[in-house]
PDB file of C-alpha atoms in Angstrom:
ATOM      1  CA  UNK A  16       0.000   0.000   0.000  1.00 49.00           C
ATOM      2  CA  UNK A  17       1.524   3.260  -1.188  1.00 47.00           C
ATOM      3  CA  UNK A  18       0.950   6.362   1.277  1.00 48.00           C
ATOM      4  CA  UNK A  19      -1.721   8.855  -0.544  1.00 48.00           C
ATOM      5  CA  UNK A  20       1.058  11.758  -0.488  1.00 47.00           C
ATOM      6  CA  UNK A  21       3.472   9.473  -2.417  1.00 46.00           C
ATOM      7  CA  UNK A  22       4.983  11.030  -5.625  1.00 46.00           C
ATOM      8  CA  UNK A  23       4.937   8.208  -7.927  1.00 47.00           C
ATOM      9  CA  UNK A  24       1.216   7.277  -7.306  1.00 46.00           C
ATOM     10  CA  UNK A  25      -1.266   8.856  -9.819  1.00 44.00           C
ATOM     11  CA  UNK A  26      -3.099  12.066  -8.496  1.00 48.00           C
ATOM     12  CA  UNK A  27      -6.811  11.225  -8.708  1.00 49.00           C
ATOM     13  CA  UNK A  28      -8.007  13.906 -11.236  1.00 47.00           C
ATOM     14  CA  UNK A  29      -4.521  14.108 -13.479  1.00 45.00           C
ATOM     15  CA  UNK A  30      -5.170  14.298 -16.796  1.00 45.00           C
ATOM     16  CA  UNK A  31      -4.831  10.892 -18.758  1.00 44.00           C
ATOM     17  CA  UNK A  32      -2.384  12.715 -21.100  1.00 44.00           C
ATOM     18  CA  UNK A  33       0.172  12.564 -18.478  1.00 43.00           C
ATOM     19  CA  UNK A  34       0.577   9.065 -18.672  1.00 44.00           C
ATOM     20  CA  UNK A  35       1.365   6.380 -20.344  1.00 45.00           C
ATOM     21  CA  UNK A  36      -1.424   4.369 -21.555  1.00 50.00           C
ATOM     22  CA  UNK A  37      -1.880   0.808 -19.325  1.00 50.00           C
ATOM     23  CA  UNK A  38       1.687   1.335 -17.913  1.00 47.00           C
ATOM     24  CA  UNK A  39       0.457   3.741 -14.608  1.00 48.00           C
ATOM     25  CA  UNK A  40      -1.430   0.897 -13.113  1.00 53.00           C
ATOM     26  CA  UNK A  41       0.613  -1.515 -14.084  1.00 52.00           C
ATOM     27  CA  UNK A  42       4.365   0.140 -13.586  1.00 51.00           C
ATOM     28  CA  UNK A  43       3.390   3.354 -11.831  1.00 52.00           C
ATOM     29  CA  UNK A  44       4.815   5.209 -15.154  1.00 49.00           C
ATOM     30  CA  UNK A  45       4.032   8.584 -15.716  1.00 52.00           C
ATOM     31  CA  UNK A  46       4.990  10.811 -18.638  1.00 50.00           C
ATOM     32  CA  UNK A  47       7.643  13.293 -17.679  1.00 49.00           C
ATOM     33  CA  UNK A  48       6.235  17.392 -18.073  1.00 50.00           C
ATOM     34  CA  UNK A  49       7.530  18.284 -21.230  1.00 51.00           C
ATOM     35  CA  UNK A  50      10.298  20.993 -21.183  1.00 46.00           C
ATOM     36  CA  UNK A  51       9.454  24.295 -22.673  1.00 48.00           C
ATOM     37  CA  UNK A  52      11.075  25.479 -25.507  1.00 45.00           C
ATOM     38  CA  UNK A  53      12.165  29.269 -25.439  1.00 45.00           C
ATOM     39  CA  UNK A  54      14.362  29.975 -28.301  1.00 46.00           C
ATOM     40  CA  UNK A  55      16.448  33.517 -27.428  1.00 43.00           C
ATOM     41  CA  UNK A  56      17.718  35.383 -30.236  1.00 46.00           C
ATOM     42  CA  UNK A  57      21.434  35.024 -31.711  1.00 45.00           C
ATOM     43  CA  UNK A  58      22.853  37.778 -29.660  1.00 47.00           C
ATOM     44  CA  UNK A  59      20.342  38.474 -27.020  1.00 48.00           C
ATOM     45  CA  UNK A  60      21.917  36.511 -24.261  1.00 45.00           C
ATOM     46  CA  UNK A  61      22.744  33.019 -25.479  1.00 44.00           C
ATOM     47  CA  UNK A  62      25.964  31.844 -25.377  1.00 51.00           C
ATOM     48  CA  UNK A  63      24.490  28.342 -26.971  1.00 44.00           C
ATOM     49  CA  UNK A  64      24.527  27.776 -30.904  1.00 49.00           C
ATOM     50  CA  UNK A  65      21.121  27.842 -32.182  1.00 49.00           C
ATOM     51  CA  UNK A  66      19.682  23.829 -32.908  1.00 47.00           C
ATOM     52  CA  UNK A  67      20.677  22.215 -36.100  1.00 54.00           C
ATOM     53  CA  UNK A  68      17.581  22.732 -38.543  1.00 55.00           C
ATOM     54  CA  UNK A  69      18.049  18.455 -39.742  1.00 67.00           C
ATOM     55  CA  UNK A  70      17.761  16.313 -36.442  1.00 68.00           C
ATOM     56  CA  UNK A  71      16.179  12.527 -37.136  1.00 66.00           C
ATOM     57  CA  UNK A  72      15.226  10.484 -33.985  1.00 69.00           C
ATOM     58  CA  UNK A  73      16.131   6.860 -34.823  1.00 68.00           C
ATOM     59  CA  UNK A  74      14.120   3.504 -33.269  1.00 70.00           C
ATOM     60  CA  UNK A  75      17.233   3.164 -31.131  1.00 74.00           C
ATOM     61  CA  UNK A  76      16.812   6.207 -28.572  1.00 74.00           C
ATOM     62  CA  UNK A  77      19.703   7.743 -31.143  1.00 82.00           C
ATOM     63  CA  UNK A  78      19.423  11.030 -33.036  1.00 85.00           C
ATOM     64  CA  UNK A  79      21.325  11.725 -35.633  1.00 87.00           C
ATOM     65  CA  UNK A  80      21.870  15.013 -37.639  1.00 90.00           C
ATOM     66  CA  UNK A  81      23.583  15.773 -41.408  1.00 90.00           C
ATOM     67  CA  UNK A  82      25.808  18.224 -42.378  1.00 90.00           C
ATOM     68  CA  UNK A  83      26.307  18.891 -45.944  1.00 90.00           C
ATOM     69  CA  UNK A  84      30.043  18.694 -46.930  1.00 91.00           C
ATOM     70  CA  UNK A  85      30.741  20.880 -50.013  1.00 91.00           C
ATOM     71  CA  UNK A  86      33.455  18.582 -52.419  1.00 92.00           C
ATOM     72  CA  UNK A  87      36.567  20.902 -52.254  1.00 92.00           C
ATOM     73  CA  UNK A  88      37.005  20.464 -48.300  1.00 92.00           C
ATOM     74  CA  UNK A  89      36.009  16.481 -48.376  1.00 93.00           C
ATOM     75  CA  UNK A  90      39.756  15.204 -48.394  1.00 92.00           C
ATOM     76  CA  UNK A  91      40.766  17.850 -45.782  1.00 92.00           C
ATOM     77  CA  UNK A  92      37.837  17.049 -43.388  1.00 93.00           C
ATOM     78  CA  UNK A  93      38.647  13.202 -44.029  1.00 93.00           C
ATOM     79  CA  UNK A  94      42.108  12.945 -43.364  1.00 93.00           C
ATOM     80  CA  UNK A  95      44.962  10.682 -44.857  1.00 94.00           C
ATOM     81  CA  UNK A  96      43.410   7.339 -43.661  1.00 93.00           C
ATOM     82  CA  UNK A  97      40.229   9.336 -41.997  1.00 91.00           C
ATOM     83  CA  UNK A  98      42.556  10.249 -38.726  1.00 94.00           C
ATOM     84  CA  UNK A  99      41.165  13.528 -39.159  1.00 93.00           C
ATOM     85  CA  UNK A 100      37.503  12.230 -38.753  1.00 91.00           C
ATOM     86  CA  UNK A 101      38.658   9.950 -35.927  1.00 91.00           C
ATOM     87  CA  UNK A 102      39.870  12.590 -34.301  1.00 92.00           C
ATOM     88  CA  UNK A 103      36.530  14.492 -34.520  1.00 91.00           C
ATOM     89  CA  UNK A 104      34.644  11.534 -33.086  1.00 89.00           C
ATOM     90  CA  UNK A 105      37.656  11.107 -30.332  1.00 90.00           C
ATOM     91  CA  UNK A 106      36.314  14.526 -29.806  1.00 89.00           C
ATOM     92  CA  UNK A 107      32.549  14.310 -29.463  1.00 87.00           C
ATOM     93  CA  UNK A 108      32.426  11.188 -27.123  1.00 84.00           C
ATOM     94  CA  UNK A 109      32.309   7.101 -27.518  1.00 81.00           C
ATOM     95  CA  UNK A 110      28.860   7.021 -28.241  1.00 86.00           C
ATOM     96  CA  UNK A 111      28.997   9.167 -31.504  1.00 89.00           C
ATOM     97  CA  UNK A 112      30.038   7.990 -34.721  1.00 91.00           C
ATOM     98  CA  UNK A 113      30.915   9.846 -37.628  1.00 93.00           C
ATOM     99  CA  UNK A 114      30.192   8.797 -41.466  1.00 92.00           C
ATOM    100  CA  UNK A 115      29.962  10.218 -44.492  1.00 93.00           C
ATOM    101  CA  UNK A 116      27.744   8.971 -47.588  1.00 92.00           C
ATOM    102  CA  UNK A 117      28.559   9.286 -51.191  1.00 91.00           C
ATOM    103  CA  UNK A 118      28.156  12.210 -53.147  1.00 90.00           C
ATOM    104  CA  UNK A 119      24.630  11.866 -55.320  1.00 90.00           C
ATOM    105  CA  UNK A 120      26.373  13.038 -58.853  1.00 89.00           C
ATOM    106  CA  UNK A 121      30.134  12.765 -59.077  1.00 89.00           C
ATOM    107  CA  UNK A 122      32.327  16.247 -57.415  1.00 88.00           C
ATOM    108  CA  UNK A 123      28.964  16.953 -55.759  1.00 91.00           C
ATOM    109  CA  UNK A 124      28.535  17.262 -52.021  1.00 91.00           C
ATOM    110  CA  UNK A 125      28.950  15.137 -49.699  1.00 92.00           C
ATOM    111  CA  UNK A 126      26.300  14.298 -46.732  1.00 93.00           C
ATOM    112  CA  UNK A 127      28.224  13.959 -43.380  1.00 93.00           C
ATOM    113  CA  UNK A 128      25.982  11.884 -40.810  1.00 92.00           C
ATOM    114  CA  UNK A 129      26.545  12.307 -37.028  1.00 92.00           C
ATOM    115  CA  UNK A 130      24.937   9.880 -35.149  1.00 91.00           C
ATOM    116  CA  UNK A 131      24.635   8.753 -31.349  1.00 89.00           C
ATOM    117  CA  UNK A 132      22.776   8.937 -28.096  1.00 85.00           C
ATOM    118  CA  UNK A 133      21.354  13.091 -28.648  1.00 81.00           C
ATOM    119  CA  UNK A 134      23.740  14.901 -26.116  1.00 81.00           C
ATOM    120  CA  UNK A 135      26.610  12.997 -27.824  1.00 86.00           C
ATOM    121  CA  UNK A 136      25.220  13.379 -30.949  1.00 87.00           C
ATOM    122  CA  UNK A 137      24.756  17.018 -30.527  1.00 87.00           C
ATOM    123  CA  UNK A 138      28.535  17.673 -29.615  1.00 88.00           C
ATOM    124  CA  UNK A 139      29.325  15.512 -32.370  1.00 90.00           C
ATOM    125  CA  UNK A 140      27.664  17.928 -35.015  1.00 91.00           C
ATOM    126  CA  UNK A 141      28.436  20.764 -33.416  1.00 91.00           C
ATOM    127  CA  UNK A 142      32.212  19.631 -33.970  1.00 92.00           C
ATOM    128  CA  UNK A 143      31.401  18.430 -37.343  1.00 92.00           C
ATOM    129  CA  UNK A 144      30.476  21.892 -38.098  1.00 93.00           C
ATOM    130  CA  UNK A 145      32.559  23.972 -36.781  1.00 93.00           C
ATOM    131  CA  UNK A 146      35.433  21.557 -38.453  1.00 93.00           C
ATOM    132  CA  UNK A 147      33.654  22.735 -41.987  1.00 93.00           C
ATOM    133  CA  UNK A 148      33.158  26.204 -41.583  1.00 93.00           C
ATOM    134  CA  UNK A 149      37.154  26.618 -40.534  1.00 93.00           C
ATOM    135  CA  UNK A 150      37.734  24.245 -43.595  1.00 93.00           C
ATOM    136  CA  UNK A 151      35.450  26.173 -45.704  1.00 91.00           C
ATOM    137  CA  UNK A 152      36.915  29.209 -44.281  1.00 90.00           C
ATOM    138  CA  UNK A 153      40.297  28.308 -45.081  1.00 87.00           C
ATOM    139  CA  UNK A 154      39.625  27.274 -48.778  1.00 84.00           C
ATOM    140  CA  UNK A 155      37.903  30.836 -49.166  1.00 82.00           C
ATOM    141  CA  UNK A 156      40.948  32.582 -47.950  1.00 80.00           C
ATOM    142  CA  UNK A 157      43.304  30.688 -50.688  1.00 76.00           C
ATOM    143  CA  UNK A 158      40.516  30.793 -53.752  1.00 69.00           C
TER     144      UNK A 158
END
């Protein structure tokens, strides 16, 4: 017998969206309160880069997020035997990995995919990102 005041027992009168269907009075699940979302401005207090505009949520409980890599900076961002990349994931954590697909026409662009558990994930493309805008950067300074 759970004591009426207890915090995991349903509140007579909570709304049935706040749990998970079957699993409350089976499990004594309840749906966590979602977190609001307040975006702030690029320059009106935020220190944090804005969210990537391509996040997928995968089966696993993994996200995973693209960055388009333009063909000129592919070798650079690789590496010589993809060091460079494994350096990147060294970077962003264990549970991130790094790939990048084939370009869809030859000398095209390049998707990079970061993938992994979404805080790890999340470092991972930030990484990835920053690594192509100094590359891109770089290439624009020589051109």
């Amino acid at each position: 017998d759970a004591p009426s005041g207890d915090a995991t027992a349903p509140q007579a009168g909570a709304p049935a969206a706040s749990t998970l269907p079957g699993m409350t009075e089976q499990f004594g699940i309840e749906r966590p309160a979602p977190l609001p979302v307040t975006p702030t401005p690029p320059g009106k207090g935020s220190d944090l880069p804005p969210l990537p505009e391509l996040m997928v949520q995968l089966g696993t409980g993994n996200v995973m997020f693209e960055v388009e890599g333009p063909p000129e900076i592919m070798s650079s961002f690789i590496g010589k035997k993809g060091q460079a990349i494994n350096d990147l994931q060294a970077k962003a954590g264990s549970a991130c990995h790094i790939q990048i697909l084939p370009a869809r026409i030859p000398g095209g662009a390049q998707k990079i995919q970061v993938t992994g558990s979404h805080g790890n994930a999340l470092a991972g493309f930030m990484i990835v990102k920053a690594r192509v805008n100094e590359l891109r950067s770089d290439r624009q300074k020589l051109d």
